PDB file of C-alpha atoms in Angstrom:
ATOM      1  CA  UNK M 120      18.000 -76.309   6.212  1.00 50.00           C
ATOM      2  CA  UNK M 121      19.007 -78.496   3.292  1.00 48.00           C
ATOM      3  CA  UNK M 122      21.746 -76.858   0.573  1.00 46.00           C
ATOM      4  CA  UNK M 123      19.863 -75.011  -2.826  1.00 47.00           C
ATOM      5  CA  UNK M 124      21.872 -76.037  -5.737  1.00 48.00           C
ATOM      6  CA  UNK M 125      19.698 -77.717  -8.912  1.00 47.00           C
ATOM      7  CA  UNK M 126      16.895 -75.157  -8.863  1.00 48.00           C
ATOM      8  CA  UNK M 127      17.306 -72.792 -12.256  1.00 50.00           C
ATOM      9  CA  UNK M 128      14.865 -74.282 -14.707  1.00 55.00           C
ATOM     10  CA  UNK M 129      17.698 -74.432 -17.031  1.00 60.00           C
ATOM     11  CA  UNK M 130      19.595 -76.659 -15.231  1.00 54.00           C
ATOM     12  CA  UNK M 131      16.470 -78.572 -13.574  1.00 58.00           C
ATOM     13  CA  UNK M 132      16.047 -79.739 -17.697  1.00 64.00           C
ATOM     14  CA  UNK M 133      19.753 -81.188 -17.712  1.00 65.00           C
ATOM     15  CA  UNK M 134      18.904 -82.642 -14.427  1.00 57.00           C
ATOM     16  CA  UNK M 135      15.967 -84.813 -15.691  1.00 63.00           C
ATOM     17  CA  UNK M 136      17.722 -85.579 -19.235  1.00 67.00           C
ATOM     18  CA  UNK M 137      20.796 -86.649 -18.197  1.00 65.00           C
ATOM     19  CA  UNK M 138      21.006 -87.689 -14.576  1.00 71.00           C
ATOM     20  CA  UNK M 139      21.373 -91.911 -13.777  1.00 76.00           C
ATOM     21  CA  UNK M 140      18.776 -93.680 -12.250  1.00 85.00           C
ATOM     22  CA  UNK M 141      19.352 -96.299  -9.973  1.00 93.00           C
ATOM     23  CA  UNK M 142      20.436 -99.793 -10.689  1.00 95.00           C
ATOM     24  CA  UNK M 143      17.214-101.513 -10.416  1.00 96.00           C
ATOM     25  CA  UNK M 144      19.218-104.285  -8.082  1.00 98.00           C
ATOM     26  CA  UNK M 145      19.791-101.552  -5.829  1.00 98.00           C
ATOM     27  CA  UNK M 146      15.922-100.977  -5.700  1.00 98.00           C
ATOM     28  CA  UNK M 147      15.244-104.618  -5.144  1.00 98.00           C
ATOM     29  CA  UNK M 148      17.975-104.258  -2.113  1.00 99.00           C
ATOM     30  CA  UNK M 149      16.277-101.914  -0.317  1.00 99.00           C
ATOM     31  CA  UNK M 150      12.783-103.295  -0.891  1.00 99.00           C
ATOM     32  CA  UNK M 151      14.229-107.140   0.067  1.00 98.00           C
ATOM     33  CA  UNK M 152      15.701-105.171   3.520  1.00 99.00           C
ATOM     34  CA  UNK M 153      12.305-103.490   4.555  1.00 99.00           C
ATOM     35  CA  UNK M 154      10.332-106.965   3.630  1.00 98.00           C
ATOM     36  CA  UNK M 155      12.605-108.565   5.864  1.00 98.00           C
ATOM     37  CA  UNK M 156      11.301-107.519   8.990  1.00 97.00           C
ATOM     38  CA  UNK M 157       7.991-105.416   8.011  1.00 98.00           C
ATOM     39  CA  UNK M 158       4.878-107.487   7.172  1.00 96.00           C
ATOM     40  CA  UNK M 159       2.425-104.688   6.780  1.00 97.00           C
ATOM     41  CA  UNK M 160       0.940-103.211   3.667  1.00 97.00           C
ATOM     42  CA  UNK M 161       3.607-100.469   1.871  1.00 98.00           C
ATOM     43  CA  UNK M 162       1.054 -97.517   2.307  1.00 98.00           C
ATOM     44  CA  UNK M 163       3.459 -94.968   1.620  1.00 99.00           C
ATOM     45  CA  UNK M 164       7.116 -94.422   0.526  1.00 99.00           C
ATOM     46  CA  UNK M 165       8.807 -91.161   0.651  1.00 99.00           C
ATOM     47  CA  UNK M 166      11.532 -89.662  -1.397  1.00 99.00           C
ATOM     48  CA  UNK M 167      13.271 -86.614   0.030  1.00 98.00           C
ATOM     49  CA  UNK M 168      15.951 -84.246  -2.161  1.00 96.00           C
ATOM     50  CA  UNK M 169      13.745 -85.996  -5.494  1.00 95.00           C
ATOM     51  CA  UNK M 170      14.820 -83.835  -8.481  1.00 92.00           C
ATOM     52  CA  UNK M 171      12.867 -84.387 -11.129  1.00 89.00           C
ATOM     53  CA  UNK M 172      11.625 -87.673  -9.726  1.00 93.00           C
ATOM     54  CA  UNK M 173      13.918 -90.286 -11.630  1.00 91.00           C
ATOM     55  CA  UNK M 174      13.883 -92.235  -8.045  1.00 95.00           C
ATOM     56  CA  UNK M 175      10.698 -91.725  -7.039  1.00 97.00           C
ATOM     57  CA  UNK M 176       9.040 -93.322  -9.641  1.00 96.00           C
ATOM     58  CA  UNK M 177      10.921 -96.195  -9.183  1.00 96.00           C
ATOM     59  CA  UNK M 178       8.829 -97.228  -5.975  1.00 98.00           C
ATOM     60  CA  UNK M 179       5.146 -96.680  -7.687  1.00 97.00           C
ATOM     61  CA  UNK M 180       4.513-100.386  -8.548  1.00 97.00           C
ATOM     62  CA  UNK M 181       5.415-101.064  -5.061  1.00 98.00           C
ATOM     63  CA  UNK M 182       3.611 -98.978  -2.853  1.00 99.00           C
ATOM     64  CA  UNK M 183      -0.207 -97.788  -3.060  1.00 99.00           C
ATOM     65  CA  UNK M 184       1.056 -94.301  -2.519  1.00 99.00           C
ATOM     66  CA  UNK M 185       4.808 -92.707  -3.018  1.00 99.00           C
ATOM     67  CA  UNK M 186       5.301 -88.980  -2.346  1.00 98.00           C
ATOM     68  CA  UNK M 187       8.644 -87.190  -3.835  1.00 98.00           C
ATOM     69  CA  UNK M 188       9.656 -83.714  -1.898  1.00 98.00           C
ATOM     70  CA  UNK M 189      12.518 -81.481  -3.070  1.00 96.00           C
ATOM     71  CA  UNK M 190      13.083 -77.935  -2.254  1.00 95.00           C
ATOM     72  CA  UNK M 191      12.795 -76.599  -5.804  1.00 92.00           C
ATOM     73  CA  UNK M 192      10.013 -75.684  -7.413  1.00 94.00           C
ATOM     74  CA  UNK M 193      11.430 -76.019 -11.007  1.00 90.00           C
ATOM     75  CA  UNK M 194      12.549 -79.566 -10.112  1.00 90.00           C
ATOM     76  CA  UNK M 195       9.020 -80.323  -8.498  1.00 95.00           C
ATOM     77  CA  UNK M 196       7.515 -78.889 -11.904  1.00 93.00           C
ATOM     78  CA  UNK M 197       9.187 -81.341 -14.420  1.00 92.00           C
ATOM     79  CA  UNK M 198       8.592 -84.336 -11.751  1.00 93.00           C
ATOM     80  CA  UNK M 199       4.960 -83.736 -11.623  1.00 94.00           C
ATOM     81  CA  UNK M 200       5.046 -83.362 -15.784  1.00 92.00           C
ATOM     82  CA  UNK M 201       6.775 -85.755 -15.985  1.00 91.00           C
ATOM     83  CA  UNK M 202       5.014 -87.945 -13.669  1.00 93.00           C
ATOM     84  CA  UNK M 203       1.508 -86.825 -15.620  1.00 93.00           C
ATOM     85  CA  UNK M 204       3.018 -88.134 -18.608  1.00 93.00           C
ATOM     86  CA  UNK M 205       3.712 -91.580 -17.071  1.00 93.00           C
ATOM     87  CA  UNK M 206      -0.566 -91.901 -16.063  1.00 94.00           C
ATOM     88  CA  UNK M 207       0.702 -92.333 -12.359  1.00 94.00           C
ATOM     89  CA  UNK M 208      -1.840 -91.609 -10.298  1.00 95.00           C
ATOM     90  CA  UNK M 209      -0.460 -92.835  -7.187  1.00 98.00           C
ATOM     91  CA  UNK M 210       2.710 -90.646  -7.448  1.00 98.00           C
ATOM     92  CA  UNK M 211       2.543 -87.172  -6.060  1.00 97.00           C
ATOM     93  CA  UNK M 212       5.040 -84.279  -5.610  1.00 98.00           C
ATOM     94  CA  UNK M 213       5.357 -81.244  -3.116  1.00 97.00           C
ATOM     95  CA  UNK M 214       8.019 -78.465  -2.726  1.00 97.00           C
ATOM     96  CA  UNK M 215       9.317 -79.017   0.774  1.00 96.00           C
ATOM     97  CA  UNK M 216      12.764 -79.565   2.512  1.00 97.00           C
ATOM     98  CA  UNK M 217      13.926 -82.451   3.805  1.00 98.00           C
ATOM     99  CA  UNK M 218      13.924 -81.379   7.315  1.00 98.00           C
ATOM    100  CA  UNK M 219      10.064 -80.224   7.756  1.00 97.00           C
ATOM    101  CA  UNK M 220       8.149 -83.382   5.909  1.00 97.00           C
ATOM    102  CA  UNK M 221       4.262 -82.452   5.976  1.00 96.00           C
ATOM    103  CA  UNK M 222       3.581 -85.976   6.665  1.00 98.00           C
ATOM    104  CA  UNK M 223       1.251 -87.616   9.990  1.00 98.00           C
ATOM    105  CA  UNK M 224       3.461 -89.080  11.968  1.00 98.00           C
ATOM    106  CA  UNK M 225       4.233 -92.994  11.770  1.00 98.00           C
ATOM    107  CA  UNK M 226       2.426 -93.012   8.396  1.00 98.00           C
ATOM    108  CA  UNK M 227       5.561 -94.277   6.058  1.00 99.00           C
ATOM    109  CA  UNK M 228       6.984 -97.294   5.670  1.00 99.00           C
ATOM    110  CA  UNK M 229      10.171 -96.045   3.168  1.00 99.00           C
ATOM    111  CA  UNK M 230      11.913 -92.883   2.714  1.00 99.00           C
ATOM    112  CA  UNK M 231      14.261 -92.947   0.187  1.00 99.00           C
ATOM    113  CA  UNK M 232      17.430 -90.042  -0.471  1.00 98.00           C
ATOM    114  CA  UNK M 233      18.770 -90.854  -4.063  1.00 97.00           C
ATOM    115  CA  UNK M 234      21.983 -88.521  -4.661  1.00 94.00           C
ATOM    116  CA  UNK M 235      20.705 -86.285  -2.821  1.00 95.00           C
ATOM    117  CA  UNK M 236      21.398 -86.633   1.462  1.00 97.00           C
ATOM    118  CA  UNK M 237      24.543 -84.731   1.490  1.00 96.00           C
ATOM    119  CA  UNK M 238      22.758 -81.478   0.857  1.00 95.00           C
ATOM    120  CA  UNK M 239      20.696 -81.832   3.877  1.00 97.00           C
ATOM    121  CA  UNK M 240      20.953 -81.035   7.536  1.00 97.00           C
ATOM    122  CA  UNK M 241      21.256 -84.881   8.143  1.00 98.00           C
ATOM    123  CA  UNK M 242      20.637 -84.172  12.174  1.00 98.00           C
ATOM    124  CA  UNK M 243      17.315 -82.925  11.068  1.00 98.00           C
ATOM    125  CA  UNK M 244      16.520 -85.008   8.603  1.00 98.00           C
ATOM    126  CA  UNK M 245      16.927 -88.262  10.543  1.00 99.00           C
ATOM    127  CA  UNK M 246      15.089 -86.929  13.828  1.00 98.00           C
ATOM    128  CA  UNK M 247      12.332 -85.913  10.969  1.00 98.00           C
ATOM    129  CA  UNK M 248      12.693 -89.265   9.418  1.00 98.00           C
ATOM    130  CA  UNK M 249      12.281 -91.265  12.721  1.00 98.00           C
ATOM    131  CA  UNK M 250       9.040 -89.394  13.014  1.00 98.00           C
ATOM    132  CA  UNK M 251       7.190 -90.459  10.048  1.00 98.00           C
ATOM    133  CA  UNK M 252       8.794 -93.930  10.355  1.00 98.00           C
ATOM    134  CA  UNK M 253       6.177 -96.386  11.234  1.00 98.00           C
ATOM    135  CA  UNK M 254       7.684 -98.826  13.229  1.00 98.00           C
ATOM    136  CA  UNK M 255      10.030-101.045  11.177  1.00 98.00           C
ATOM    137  CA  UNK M 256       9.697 -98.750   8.672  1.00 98.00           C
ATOM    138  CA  UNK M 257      13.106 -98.049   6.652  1.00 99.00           C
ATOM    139  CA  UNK M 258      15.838 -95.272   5.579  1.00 99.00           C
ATOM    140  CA  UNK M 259      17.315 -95.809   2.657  1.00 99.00           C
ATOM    141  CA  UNK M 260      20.716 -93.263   1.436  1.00 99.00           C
ATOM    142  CA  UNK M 261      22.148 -93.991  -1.706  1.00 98.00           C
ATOM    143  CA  UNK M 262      24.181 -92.402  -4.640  1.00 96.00           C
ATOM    144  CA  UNK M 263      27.465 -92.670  -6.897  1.00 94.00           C
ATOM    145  CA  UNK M 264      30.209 -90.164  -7.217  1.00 92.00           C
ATOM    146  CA  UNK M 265      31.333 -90.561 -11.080  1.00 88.00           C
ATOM    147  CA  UNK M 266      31.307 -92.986 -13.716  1.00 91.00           C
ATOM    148  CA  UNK M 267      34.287 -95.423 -14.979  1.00 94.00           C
ATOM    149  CA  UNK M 268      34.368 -95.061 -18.583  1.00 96.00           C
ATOM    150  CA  UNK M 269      35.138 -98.584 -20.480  1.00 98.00           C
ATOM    151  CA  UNK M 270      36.123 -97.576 -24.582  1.00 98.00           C
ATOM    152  CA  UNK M 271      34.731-101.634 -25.818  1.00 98.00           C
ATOM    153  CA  UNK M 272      36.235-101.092 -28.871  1.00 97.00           C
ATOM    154  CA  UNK M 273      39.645-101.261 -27.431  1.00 97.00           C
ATOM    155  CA  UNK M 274      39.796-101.860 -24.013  1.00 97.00           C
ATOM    156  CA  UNK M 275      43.820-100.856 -23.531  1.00 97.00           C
ATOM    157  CA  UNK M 276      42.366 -97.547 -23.527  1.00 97.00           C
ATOM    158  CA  UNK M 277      40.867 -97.915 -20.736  1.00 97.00           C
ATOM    159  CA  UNK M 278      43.516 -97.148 -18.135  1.00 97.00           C
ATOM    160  CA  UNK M 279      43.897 -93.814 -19.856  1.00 97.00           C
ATOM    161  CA  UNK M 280      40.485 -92.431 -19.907  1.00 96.00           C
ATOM    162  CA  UNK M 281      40.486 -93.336 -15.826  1.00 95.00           C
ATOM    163  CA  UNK M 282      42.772 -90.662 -15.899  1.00 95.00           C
ATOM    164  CA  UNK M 283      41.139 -88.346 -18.072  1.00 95.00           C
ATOM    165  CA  UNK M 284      37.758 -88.874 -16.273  1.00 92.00           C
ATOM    166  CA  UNK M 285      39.513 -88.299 -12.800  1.00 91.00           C
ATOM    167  CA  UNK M 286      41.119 -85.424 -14.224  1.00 91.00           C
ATOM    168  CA  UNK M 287      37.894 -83.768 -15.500  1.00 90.00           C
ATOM    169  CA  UNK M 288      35.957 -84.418 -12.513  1.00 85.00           C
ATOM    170  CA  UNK M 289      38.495 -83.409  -9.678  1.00 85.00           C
ATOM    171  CA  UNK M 290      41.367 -81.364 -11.580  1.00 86.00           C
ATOM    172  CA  UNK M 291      41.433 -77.857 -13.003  1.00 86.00           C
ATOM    173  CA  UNK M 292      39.669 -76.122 -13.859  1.00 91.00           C
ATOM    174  CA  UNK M 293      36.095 -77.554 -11.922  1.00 93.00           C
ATOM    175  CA  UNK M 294      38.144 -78.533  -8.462  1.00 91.00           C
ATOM    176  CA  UNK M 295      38.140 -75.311  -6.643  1.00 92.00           C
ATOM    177  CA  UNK M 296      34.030 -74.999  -7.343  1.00 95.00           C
ATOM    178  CA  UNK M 297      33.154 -77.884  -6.105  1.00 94.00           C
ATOM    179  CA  UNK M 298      30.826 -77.551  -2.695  1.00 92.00           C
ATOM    180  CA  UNK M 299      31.901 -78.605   0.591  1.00 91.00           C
ATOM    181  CA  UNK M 300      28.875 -80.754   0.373  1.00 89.00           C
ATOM    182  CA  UNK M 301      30.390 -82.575  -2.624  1.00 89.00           C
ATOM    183  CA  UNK M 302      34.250 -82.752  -1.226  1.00 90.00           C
ATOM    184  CA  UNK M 303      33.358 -83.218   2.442  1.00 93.00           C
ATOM    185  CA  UNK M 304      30.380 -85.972   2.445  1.00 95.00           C
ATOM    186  CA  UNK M 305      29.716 -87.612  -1.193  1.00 94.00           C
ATOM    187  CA  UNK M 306      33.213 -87.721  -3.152  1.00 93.00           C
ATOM    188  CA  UNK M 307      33.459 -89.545   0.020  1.00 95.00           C
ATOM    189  CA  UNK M 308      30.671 -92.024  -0.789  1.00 96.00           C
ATOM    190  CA  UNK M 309      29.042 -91.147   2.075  1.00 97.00           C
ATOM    191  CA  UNK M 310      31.413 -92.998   4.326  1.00 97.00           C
ATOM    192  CA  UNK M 311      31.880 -90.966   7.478  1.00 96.00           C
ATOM    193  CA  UNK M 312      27.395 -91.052   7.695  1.00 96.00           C
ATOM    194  CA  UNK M 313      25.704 -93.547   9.580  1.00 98.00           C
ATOM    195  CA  UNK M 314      22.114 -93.190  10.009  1.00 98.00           C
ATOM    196  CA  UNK M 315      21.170 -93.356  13.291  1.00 98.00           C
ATOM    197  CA  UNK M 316      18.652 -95.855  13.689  1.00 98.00           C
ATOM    198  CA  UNK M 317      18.439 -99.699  14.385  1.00 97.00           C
ATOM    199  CA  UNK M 318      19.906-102.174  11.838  1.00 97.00           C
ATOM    200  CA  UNK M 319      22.069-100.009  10.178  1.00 98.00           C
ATOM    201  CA  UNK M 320      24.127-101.134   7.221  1.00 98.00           C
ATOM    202  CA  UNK M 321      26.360 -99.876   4.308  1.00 98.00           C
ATOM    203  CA  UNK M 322      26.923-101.614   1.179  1.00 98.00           C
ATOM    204  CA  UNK M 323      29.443-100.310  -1.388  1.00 95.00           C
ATOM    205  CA  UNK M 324      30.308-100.796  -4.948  1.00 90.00           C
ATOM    206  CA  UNK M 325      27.545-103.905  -5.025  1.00 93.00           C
ATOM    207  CA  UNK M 326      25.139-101.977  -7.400  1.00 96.00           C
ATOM    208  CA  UNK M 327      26.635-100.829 -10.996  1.00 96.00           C
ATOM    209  CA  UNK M 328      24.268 -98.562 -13.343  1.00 95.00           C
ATOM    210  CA  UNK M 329      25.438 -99.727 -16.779  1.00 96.00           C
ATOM    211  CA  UNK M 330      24.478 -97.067 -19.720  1.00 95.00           C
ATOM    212  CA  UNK M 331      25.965 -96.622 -23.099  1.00 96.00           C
ATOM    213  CA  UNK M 332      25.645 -93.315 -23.740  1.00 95.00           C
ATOM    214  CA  UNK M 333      26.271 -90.862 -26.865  1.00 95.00           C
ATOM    215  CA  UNK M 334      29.511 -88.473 -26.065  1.00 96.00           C
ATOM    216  CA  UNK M 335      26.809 -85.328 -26.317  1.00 94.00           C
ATOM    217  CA  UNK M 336      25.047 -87.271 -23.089  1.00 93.00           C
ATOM    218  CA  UNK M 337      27.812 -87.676 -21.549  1.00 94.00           C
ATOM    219  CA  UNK M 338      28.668 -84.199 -21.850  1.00 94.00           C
ATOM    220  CA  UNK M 339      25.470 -83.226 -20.868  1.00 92.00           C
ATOM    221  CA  UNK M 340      25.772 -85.180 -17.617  1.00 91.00           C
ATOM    222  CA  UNK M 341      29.033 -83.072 -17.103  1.00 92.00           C
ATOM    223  CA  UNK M 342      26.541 -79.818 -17.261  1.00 92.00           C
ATOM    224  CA  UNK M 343      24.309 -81.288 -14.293  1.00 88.00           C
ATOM    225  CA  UNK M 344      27.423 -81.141 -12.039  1.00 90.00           C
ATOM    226  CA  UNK M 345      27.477 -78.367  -9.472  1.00 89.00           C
ATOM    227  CA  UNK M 346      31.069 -78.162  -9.483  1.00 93.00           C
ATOM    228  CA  UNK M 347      30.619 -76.916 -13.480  1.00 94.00           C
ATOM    229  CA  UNK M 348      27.266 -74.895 -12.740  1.00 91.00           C
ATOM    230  CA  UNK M 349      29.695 -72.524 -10.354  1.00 94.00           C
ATOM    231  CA  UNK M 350      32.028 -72.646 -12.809  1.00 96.00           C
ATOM    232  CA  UNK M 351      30.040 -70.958 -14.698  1.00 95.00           C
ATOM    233  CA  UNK M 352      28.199 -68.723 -12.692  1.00 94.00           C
ATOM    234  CA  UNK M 353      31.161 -67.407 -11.454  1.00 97.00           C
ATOM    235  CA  UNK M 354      32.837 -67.075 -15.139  1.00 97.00           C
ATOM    236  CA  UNK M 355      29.735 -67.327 -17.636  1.00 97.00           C
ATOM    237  CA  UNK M 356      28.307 -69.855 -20.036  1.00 94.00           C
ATOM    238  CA  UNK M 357      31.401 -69.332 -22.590  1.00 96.00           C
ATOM    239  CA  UNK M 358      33.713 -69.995 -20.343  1.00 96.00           C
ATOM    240  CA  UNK M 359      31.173 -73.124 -19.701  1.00 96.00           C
ATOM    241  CA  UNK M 360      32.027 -74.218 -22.981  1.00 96.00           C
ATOM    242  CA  UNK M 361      35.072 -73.652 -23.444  1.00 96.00           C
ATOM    243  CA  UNK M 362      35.909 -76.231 -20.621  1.00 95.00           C
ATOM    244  CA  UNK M 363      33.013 -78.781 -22.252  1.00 95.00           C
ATOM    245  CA  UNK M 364      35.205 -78.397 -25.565  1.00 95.00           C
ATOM    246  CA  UNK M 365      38.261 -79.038 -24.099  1.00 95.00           C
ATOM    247  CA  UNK M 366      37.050 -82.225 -21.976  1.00 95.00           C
ATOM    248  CA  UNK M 367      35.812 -83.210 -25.482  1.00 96.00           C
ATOM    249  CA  UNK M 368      39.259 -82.779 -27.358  1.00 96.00           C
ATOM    250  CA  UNK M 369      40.808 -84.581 -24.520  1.00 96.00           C
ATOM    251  CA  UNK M 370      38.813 -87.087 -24.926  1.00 96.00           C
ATOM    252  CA  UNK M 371      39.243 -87.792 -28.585  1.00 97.00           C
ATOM    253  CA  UNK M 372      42.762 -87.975 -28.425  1.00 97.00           C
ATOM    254  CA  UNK M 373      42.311 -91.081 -26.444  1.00 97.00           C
ATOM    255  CA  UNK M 374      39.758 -92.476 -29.029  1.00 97.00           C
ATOM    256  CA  UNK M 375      40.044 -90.690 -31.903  1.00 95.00           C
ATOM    257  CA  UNK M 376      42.103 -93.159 -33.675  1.00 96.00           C
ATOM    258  CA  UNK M 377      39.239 -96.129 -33.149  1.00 97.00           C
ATOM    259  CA  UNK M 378      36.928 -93.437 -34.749  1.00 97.00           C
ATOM    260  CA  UNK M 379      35.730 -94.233 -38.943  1.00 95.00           C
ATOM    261  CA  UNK M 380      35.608 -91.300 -41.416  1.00 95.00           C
ATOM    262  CA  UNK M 381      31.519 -90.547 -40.639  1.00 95.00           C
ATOM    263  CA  UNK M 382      32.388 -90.386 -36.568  1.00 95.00           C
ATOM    264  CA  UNK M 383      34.927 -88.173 -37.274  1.00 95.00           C
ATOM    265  CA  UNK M 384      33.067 -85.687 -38.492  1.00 95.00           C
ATOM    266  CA  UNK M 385      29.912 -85.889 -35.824  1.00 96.00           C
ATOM    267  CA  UNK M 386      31.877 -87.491 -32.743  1.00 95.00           C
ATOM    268  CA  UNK M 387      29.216 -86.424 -30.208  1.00 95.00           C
ATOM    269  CA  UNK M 388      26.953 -89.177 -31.536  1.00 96.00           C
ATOM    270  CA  UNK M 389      29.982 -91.903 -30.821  1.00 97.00           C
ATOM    271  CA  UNK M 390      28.619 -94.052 -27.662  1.00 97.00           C
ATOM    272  CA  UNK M 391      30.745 -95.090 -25.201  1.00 97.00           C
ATOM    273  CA  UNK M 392      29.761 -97.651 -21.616  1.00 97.00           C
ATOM    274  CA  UNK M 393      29.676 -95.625 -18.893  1.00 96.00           C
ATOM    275  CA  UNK M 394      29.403 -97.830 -15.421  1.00 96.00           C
ATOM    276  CA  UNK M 395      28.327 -96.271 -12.902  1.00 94.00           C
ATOM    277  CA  UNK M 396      28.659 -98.086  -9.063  1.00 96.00           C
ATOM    278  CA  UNK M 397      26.354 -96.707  -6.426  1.00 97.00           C
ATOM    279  CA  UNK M 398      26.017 -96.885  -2.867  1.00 98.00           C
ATOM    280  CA  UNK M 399      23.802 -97.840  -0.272  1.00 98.00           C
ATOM    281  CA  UNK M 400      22.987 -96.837   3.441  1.00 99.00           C
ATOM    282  CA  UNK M 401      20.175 -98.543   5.168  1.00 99.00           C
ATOM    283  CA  UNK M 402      18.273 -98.439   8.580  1.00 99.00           C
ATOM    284  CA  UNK M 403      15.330 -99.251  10.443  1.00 98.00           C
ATOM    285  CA  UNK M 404      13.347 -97.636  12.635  1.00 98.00           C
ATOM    286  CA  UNK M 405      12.884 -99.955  15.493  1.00 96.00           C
ATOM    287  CA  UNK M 406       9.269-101.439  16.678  1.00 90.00           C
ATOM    288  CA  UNK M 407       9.825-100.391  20.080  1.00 82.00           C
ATOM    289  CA  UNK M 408      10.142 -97.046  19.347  1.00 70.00           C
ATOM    290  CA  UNK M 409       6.094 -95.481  19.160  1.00 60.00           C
ATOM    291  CA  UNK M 410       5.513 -98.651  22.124  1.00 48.00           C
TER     292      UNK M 410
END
């Protein structure tokens, strides 16, 4: 059964504010890969572990139907909101896990698992996977670990805030809440997976996400993290921000001095680049394999 992180409502709302969507290269990738050797009509794409759908509605120009299954209800809730808000009417959303899809067998032609596969019972999930397949039909795994900051304004600085980055995301206090899921499987970049079906292939560091975003997003990305949600289940929402205000302080002693009078005094609206690399595991299911 796949992991439950991501499912209070509070943090499903950080989730779908401040979480990165794919590169759209990385979308034309996987696309390019299933058109490669699949000439049929896209039907039906899947996307499994979907959050608050940031993926899934990536794939709704492309496919006459796409169908995005988490195991949350709160994160199903904002997707389909969401989703209403967007007019979509060929996007739908279901609470399920990844291992039990409710769909006919052989009836999808991509399933897609954006930051999301390393919460699953992958041995499940793949014989699941190979079952809706249609023949030729394609897996797609993808996802990023953290972002490399780049400071524009002076780029010398750069160097340090690797360090202070690396430091927040892996040093005290958030390292010893991190899940095995996390520490074992994706700070790993999903390098010791392989999805076991024909044609398999990883590509890594190919695909950047490029955002500039205000400090106070980039803090509120920091929030999504399940290595600070335990944090502060385990030691409360002060103690939450007491570690969000010292990330910030750390970080303005690297900048501060760029900083005029005015972003002095409101720093969280100072915008830094945040590039974010993903990465990319793709397979087919073969045509043989319903013969």
């Amino acid at each position: 059964m796949s992991s439950r992180f991501f499912e209070s409502s509070d943090h499903t709302k950080l989730y779908q504010q401040y979480r990165a969507q794919p590169p759209q290269e990385l979308i034309e990738r996987i696309l390019e890969y299933l058109r490669s050797k699949y000439t049929g009509e896209l039907e039906l794409a899947l996307d499994v572990g979907c959050g608050s759908g940031q993926n899934t509605f990536s794939f709704a120009e492309h496919f006459k139907n796409v169908v995005g299954t988490d195991i949350s209800p709160n994160q199903i809730a904002i997707a389909a909101d969401v989703s209403s808000q967007m007019s979509l009417k060929n996007v739908r959303f279901e609470v399920s896990p990844a291992e039990e899809i409710n769909l006919e067998t052989s009836s999808v032609q991509l399933i897609t698992a954006a930051e999301a596969a390393h919460w699953f019972n992958l041995p499940k999930f793949f014989q699941e996977g190979l079952r809706v397949l249609c023949p030729g039909g394609v897996m797609a795994i993808y996802g990023y670990v953290f972002a490399d900051l780049i400071w524009e304004r002076n780029p010398d600085k750069n160097d340090a805030l690797a360090e202070y980055y690396k430091s927040v995301n892996i040093g005290e206090p958030l390292s010893n809440y991190w899940p095995p899921n996390n520490t074992n499987i994706l700070f790993k970049r999903y390098s010791n997976i392989e999805i076991p079906y024909s044609d398999f292939t990883r590509e890594d560091f190919k695909y950047n996400k490029v955002r500039y975003l205000k400090l106070s997003s980039f803090f509120g990305e920091i929030r999504t993290w399940s290595g600070f949600q335990r944090f502060c289940e385990v030691n409360g929402n002060e103690a939450g921000e007491d570690v969000i205000n010292d990330f910030r302080k750390r970080l303005l002693d690297i900048i501060g001095e760029d900083l005029d009078l005015e972003e002095q005094k409101a720093p969280d609206d100072v915008v830094i680049k945040a590039v974010t690399p993903f990465f990319l595991l793709l397979a087919r299911k073969s045509f043989e394999e319903n013969q």
